[in-house]
XYZ file of C-alpha atoms in Angstrom:
599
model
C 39.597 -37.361 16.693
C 38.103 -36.581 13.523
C 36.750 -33.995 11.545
C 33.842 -32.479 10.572
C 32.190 -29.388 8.963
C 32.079 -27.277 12.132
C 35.850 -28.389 13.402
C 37.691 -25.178 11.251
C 35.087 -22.782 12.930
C 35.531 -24.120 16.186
C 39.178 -24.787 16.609
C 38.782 -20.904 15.003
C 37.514 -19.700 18.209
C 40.212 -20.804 20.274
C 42.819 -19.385 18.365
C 41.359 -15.632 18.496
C 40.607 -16.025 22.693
C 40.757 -12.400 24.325
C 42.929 -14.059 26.939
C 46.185 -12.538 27.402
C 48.473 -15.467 27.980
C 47.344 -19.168 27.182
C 48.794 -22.483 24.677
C 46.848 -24.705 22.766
C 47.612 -28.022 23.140
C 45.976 -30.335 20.115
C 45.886 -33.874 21.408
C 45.659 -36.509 18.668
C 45.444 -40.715 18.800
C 47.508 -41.127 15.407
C 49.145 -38.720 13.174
C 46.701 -40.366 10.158
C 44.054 -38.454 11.875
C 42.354 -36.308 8.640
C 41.854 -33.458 11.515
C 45.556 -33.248 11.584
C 46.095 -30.905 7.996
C 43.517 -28.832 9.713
C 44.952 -27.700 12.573
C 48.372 -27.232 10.747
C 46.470 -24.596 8.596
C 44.906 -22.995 11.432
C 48.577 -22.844 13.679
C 50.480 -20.964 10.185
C 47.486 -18.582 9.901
C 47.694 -17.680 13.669
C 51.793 -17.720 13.864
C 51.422 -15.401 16.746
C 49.267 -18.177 18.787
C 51.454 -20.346 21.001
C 49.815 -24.012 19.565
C 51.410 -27.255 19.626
C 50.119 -30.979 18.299
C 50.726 -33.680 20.414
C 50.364 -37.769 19.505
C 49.543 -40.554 22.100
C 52.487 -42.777 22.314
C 51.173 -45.830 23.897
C 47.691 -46.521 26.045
C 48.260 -45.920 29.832
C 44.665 -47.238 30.731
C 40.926 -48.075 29.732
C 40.050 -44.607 29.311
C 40.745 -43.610 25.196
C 40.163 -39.772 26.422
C 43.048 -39.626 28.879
C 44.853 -41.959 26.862
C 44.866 -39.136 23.988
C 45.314 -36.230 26.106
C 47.815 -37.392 28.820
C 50.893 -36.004 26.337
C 49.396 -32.952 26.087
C 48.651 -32.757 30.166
C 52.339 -33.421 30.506
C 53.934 -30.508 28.466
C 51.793 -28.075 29.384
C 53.413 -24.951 30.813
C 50.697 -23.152 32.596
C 49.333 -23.144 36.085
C 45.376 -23.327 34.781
C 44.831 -26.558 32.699
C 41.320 -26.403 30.587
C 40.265 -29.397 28.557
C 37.787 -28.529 25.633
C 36.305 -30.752 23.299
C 36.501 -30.356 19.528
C 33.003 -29.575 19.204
C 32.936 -26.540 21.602
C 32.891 -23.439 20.383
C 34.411 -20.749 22.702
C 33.161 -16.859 22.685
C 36.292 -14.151 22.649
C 35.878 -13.982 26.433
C 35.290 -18.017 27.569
C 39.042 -18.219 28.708
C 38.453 -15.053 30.986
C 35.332 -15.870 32.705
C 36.157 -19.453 33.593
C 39.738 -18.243 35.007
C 38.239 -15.374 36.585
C 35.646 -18.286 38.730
C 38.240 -20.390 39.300
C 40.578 -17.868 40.904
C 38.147 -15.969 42.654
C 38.755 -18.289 45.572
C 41.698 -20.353 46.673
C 39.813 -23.586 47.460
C 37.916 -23.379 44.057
C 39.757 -26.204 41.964
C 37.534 -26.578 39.178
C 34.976 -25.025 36.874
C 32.828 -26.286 34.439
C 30.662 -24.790 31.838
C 27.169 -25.715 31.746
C 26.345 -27.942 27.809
C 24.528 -26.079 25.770
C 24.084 -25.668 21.690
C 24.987 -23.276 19.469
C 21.824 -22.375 17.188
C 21.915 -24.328 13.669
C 18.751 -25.187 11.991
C 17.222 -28.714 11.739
C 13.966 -30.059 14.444
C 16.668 -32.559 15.976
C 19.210 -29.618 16.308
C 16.666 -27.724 18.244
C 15.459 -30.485 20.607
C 19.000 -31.244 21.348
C 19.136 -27.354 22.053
C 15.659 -27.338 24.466
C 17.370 -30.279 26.159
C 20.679 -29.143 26.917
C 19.182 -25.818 27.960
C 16.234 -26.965 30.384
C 16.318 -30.300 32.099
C 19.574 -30.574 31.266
C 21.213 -27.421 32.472
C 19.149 -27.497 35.409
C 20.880 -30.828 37.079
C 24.485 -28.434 37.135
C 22.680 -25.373 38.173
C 21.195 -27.158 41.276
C 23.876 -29.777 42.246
C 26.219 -26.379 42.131
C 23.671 -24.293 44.462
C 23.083 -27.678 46.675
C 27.351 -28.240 46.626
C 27.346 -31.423 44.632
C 30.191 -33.019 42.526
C 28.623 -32.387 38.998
C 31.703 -31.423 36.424
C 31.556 -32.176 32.464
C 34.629 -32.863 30.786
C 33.461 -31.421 27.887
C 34.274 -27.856 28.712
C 35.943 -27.841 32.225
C 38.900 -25.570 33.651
C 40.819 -26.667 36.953
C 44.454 -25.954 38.695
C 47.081 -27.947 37.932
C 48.495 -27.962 41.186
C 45.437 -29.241 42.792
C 45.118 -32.122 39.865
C 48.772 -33.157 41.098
C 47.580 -33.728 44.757
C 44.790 -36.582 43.156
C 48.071 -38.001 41.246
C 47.663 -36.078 38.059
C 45.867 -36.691 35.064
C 47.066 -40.557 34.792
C 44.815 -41.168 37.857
C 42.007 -41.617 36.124
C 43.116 -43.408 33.017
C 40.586 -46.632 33.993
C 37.748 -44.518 34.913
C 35.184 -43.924 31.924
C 33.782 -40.762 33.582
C 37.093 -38.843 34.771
C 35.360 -35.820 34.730
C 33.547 -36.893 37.751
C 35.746 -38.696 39.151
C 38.152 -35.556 38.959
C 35.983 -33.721 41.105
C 35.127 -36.424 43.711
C 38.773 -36.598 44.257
C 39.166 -32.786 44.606
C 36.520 -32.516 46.874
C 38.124 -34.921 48.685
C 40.976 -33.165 49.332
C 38.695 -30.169 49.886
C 38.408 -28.294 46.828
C 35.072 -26.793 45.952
C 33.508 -27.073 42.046
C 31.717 -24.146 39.917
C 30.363 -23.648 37.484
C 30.789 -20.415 34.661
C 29.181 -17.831 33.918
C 29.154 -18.928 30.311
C 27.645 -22.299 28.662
C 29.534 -24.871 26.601
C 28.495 -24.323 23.135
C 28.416 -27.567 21.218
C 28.517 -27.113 17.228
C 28.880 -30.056 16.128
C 28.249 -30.355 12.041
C 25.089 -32.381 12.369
C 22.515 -33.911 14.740
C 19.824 -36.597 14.079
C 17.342 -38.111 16.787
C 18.992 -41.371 16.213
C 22.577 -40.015 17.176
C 20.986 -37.966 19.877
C 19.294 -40.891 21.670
C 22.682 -42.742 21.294
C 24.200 -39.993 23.055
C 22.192 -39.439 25.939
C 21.362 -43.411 26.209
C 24.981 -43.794 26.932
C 25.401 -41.573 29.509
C 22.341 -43.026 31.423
C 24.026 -46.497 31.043
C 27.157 -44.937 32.686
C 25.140 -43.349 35.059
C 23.398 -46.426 36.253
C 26.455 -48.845 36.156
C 28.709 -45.896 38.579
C 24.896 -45.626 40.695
C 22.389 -48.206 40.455
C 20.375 -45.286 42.706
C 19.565 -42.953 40.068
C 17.042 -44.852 38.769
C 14.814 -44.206 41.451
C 15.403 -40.228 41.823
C 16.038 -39.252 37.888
C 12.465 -39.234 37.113
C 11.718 -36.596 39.659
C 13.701 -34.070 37.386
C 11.040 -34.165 35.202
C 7.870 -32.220 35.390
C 5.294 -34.555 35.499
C 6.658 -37.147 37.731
C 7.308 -34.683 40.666
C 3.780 -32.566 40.109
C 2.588 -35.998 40.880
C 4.123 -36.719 43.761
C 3.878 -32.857 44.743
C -0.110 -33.137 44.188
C -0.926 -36.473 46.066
C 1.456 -34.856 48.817
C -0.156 -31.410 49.191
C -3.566 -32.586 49.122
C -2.541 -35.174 52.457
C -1.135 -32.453 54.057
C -2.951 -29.095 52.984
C -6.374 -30.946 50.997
C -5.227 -28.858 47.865
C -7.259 -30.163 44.779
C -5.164 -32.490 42.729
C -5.328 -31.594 39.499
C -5.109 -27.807 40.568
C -1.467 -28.489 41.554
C -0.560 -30.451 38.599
C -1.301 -27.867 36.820
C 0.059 -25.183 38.515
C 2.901 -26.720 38.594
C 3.262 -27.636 34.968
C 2.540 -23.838 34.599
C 5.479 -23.086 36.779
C 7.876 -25.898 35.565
C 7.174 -24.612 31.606
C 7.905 -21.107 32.525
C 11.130 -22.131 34.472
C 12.532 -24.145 32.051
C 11.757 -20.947 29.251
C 13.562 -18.874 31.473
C 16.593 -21.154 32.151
C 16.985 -21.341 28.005
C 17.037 -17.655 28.003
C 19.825 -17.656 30.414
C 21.621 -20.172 28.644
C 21.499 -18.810 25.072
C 24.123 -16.676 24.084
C 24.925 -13.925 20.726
C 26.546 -14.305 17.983
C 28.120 -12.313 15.901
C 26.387 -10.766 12.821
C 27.565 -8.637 10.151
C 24.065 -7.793 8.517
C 23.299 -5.518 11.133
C 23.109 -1.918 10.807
C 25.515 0.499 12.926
C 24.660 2.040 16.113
C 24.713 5.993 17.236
C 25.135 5.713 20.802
C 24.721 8.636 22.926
C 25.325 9.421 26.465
C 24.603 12.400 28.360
C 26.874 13.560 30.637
C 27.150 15.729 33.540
C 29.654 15.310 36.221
C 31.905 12.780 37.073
C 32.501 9.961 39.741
C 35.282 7.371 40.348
C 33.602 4.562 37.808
C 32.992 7.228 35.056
C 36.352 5.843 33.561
C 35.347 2.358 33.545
C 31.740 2.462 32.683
C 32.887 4.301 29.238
C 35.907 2.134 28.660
C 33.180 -0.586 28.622
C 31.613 1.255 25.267
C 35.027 1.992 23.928
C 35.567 -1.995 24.155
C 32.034 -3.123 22.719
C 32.058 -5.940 20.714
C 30.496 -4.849 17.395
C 31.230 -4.471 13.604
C 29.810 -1.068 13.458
C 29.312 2.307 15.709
C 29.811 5.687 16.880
C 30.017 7.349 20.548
C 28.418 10.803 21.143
C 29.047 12.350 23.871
C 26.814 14.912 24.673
C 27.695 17.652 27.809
C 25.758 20.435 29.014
C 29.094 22.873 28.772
C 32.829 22.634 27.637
C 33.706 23.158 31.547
C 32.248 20.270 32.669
C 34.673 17.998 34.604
C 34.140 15.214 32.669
C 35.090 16.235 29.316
C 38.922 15.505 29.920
C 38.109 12.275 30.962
C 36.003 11.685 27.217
C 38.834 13.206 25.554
C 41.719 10.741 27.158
C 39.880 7.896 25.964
C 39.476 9.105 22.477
C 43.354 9.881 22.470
C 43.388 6.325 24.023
C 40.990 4.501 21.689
C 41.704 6.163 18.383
C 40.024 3.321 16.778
C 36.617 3.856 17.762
C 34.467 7.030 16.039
C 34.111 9.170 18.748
C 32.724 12.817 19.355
C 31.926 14.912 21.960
C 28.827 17.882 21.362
C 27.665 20.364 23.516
C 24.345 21.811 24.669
C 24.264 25.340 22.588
C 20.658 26.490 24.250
C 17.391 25.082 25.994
C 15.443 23.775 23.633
C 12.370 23.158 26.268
C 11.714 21.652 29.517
C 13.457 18.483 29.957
C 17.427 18.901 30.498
C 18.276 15.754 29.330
C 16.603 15.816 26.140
C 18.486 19.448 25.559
C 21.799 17.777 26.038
C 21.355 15.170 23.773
C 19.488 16.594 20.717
C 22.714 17.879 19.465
C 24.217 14.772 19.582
C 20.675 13.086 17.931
C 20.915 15.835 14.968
C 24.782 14.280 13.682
C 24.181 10.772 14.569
C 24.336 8.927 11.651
C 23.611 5.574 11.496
C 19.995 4.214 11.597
C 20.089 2.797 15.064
C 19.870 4.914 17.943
C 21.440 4.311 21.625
C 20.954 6.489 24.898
C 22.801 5.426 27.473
C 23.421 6.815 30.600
C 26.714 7.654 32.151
C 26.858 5.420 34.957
C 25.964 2.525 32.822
C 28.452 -0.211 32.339
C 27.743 -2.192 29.189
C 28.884 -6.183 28.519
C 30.907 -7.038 25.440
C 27.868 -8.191 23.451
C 25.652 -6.160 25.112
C 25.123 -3.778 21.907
C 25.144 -7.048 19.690
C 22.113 -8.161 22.147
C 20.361 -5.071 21.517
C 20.804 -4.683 17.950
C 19.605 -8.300 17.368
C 16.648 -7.863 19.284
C 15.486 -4.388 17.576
C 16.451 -5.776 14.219
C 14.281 -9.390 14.867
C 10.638 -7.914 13.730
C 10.161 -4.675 10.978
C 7.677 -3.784 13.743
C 10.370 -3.375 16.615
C 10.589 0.499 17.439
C 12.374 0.044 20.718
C 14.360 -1.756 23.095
C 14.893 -1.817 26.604
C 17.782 -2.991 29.100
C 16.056 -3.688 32.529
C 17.743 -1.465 34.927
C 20.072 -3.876 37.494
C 22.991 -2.553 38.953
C 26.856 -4.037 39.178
C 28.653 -5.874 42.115
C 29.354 -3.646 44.652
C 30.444 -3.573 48.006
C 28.452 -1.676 51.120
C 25.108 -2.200 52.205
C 23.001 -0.193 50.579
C 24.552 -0.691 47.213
C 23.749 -4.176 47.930
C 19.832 -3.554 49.019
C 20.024 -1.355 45.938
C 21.097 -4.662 43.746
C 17.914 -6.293 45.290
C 15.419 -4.134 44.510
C 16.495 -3.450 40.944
C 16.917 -7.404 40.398
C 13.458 -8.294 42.363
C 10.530 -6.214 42.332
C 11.639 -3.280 39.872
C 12.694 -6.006 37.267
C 8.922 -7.803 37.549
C 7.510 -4.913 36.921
C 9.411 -4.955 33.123
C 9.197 -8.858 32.838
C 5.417 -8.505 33.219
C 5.027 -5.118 31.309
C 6.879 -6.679 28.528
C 4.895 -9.854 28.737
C 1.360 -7.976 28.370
C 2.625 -5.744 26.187
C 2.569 -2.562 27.937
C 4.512 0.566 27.512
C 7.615 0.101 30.213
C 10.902 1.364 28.528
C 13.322 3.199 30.627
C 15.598 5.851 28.810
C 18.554 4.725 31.153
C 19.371 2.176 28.266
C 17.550 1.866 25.056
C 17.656 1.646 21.253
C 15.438 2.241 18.593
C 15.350 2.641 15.430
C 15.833 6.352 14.001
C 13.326 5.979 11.075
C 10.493 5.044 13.680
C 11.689 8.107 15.989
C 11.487 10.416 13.232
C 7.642 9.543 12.557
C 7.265 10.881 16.332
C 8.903 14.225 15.474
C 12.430 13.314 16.441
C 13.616 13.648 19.992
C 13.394 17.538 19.625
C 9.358 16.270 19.966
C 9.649 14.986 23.621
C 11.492 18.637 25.129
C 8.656 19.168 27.280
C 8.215 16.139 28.640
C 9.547 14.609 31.829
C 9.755 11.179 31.631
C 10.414 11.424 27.653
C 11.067 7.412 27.868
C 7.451 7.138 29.007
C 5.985 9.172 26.051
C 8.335 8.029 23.577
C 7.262 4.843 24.025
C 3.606 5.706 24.439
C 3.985 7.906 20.529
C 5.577 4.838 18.915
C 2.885 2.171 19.899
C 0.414 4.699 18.714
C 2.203 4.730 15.352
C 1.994 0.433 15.101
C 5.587 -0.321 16.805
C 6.126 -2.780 19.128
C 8.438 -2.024 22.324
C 10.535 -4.885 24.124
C 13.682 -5.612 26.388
C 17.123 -7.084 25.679
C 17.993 -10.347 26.942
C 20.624 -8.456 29.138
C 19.769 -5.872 31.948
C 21.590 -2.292 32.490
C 24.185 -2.660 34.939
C 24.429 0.702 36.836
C 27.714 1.236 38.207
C 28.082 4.979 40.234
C 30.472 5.012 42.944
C 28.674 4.598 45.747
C 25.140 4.619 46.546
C 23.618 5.212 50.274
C 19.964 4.658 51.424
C 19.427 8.516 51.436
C 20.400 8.450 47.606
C 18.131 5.843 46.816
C 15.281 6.687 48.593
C 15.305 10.012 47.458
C 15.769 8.033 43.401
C 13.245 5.851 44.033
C 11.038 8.831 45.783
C 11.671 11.226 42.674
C 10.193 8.258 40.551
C 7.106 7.728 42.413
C 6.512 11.417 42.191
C 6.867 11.400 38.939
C 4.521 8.478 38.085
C 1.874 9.648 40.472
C 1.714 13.235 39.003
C 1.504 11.284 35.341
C -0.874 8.745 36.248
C -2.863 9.081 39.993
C -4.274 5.335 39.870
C -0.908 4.232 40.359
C -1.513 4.945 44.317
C -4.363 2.011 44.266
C -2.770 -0.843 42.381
C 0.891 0.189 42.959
C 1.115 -2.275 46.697
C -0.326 -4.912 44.490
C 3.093 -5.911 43.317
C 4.479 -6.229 46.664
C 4.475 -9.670 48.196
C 2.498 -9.336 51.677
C -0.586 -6.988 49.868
C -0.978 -9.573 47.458
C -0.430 -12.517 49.418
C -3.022 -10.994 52.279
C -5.722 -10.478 49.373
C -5.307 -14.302 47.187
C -5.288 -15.496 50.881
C -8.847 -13.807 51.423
C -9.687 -15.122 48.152
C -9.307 -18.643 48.019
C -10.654 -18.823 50.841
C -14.023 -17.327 50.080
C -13.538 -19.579 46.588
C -11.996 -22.771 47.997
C -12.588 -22.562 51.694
C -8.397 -23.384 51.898
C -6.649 -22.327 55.009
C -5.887 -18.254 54.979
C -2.503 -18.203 57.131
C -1.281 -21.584 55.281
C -1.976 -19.632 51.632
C -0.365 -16.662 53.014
C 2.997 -18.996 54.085
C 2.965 -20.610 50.911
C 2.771 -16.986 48.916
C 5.489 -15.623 50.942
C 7.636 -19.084 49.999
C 6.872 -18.708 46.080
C 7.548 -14.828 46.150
C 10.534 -14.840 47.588
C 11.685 -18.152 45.750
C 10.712 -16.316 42.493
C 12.613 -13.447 43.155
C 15.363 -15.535 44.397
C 15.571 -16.784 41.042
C 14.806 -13.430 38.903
C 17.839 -11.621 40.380
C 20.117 -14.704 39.504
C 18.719 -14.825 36.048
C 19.938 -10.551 35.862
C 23.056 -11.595 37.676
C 23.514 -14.446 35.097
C 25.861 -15.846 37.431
C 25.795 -16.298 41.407
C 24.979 -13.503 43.713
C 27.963 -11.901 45.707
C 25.732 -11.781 48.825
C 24.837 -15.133 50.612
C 21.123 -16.521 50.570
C 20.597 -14.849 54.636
C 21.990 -11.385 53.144
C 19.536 -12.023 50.375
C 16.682 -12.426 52.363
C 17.503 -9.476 54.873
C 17.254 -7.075 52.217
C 14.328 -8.514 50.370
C 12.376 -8.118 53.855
C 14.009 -4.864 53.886
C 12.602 -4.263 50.498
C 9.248 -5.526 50.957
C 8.525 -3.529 54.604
């Protein structure tokens, strides 16, 4: 209903969906609407798009929403029904991800994505942002953990068949907030909600405080007409509220200073809500950025070689090239490379190959060939068993290109959903304690990059001596990194981790990957072997416990329960923050192989 700036680009996005088979149903009060000559453009410039308009006849109810989009619910052809606002803009692969959730299990009858904003300039256009993405977000991410009945109909995808059994979309034409009602009926009739992997991107033209604070002031009225309740437990969403209560509470029970735990927990909250945003925000597309040389060094091949490199092949960017760099000609996995180059002839492709040692470290001699013909001023090393998201070059190339000072970028190793036991205990180290180790590395500033999946800029490199400089070196990502800081660049990491995907992975494997490491490290840099057990829950828990005791006479056994509760909370949290979505294992499965982990 309506139009405004934004609408064009929007309505844009739905159009040009990576989805293979979907309609777009345009529901409109009156054909007078001025959105109407829009959408007419947009349906002749995408002829091959199945779109149709649809008018509301007559009022079936209170609620103007369902009035308007009623016609539409009853032509449409397709088992999946998703209502989107006007304002939501939808990445290539929205449709995907919320009909991938919603089929991944037959009792799952409706997914929502979380609100968020797109980002557009203006101080009221970035508060709006901060709130959608903290306190905001944060009610859907824990009413879905806790199992409660919190859909938006603002982005929201559910089964038709399963609408039917609450009496279809008519149902709810006299209540104001169908969306919830929707899933309080579904549940019901024992259907589970989700929520996506992906947020709701509002982009709406223009926000002021004023129309903000209408906004959000209606919705609490609704919220307090439906539940007179939620008066009494909203305010304990909110930081300073509950660090009250949480303070006054702790110090009956434990004696904890007061103002201590207010502000530890306003420390906490802050850095929560930061990393929630991060979750939430998303990349967009930009054609300023430079191309990308990626190369990948390969030796051997498993069952996922196919579909880790398919996943480059399919990258979601303007701009690159794929090197592949082998050892020898005979190598079994140059017929693989060369089917998808026959099957991708879109994509600038080549394969080189190792002609002699040019010093110590092998992997450095198979990809300085590919290094000398790369030719665009971003560089890429990826390994082979590393599958990469559609934006996940995008992510990278933003990042690198953010500050002049920016030498290199790092994805924090994580690995892919797989079945078995040790790939899962695998998945838990890499998303717990190994992934601290770059969150904190990257927050001090330290030297951390891993040469499993990086970029940097070939300029900055070529200060260093090239790669041709690092042949002698063993952990070349260590020294690399260690060359460029000394030259006044800055290393980071990329909003998105590495996802490692080799066929299978048993505790022998790992161990002896995780051994090789240590080895490694400790022949580099001895102290390692002191402060090393530092990062590990129970050494640090014993020695704050020892502590604050000596400081604050408090309880040693108490502080080293409470430790042990924040650690493995915190962890909890920083593998679902790699996993950007919910963890295939279940909480108990979770906390099996973090003890694992930690003993």
């Amino acid at each position: 209903m309506g139009t405004d700036e934004n609408l064009e680009i929007n309505l844009t996005s739905f159009f040009t969906a990576e989805y293979y088979q979907f309609e777009l149903i345009f529901c409109f009060h009156s054909p007078e609407d001025v959105a109407v000559p829009v959408v007419k453009a947009l349906i002749e410039r995408y002829p091959d798009v199945d779109a149709t308009i649809c008018f509301q006849e007559h009022e079936i109810g209170f609620n103007p929403k369902i009035n308007n989009m009623n016609p539409g619910y009853l032509v449409a052809k397709y088992p999946l029904i998703m209502i989107s606002d006007s304002t939501i803009f939808m990445r290539p692969d929205g449709i995907l991800d919320l009909a991938k959730r919603i089929m991944s299990h037959e009792k799952l009858g409706l997914i929502t994505q979380i609100p968020y904003c797109m980002d557009r300039v203006g101080k009221a256009n970035c508060f709006e942002q901060v709130f959608f993405g903290t306190s905001h977000s944060k009610i859907y991410l824990a009413g879905n953990f806790l199992g409660f009945n919190c859909p938006t109909g603002m982005s929201s995808i559910f089964k038709k068949a399963a609408l039917e059994e609450c009496g279809g979309m008519a149902a709810f034409k006299d209540y104001m907030a169908e969306d919830y009602f929707l899933g309080k009926n579904l549940a019901a009739r024992g259907y589970k909600s989700g929520i996506s992997n992906q947020p709701a991107l509002q982009n709406s033209a223009a926000t002021t405080f004023t129309s903000f604070a209408n906004r959000v002031g209606g919705w609490a009225k609704l919220r307090i007409a439906m539940m007179p309740q939620v008066i009494l437990v909203e305010p304990l969403q909110d930081c300073f509220p509950a660090g009250i209560i949480m303070a006054f509470s702790v110090y009956y029970l434990f004696d904890l200073n007061i103002p201590m735990t207010i502000f530890l927990n306003f420390l906490f909250w802050i850095f929560m809500d930061y990393m929630i945003m991060r979750v939430m925000q998303v990349n967009e597309p930009d054609a300023t950025l430079p191309g990308v040389s990626i190369i990948k060094p390969i030796m051997g091949t498993d069952e996922n070689l196919e579909i880790n490199l398919t996943s480059f092949f399919t990258a979601e960017y303007y701009q690159f090239e794929l090197i592949f760099c082998f050892h020898s000609p005979e190598d079994v996995a140059v017929p693989v490379v060369k089917a998808l180059i026959e099957r991708y002839p879109d994509v600038d492709a080549t394969i080189c190959f190792q002609e002699h040692e040019i010093g110590f470290n092998p992997k450095i001699n198979n990809m300085n060939p590919g290094y000398l013909v790369a030719k665009y001023p971003l560089i890429m090393i990826s390994d082979s068993t590393i599958f990469m998201r559609p934006d996940g070059i995008l992510d990278l190339a933003k990042r690198i290109m953010s500050h002049e000072k920016l030498g290199l970028i790092t994805q924090i190793p994580y690995c892919m959903d797989r079945v078995g036991k040790a790939n899962c205990f695998e998945q838990v180290f890499f998303g717990t304690s190994h992934s601290k180790i770059y969150l904190a590395g990257n927050f001090l500033g330290f030297n951390c990059p891993t040469g499993m999946s990086s970029i940097f800029k070939k300029a900055a490199l070529e200060e260093c001596g090239g790669m041709a400089a690092f042949k002698d070196y063993m952990a070349e990502d260590y020294f690399l990194g260690k060359n460029l800081a000394a030259r006044g660049y800055k290393s980071g990491i990329s909003n998105q981790p590495a996802l490692q995907n080799s066929a299978a992975t048993t505790f022998t494997s790992f161990a002896n990957r995780v051994g090789g490491w240590a080895k490694l490290r400790i022949a580099m840099m001895p102290q390692v072997i002191l402060v090393e057990p530092l990062q590990d829950c129970f050494p640090a828990g014993i020695i704050m416990a020892f502590s604050v005791y000596y400081l604050f006479d408090l309880n040693i056994p108490m502080t080293i329960f409470l430790n042990f509760l924040f650690w493995i909370f915190m962890d909890y949290m920083i593998m679902r923050v790699m996993q950007n979505g919910p963890l295939t294992m279940s909480l108990i499965q979770f906390i099996g192989f973090w003890f694992l982990r930690e003993f």
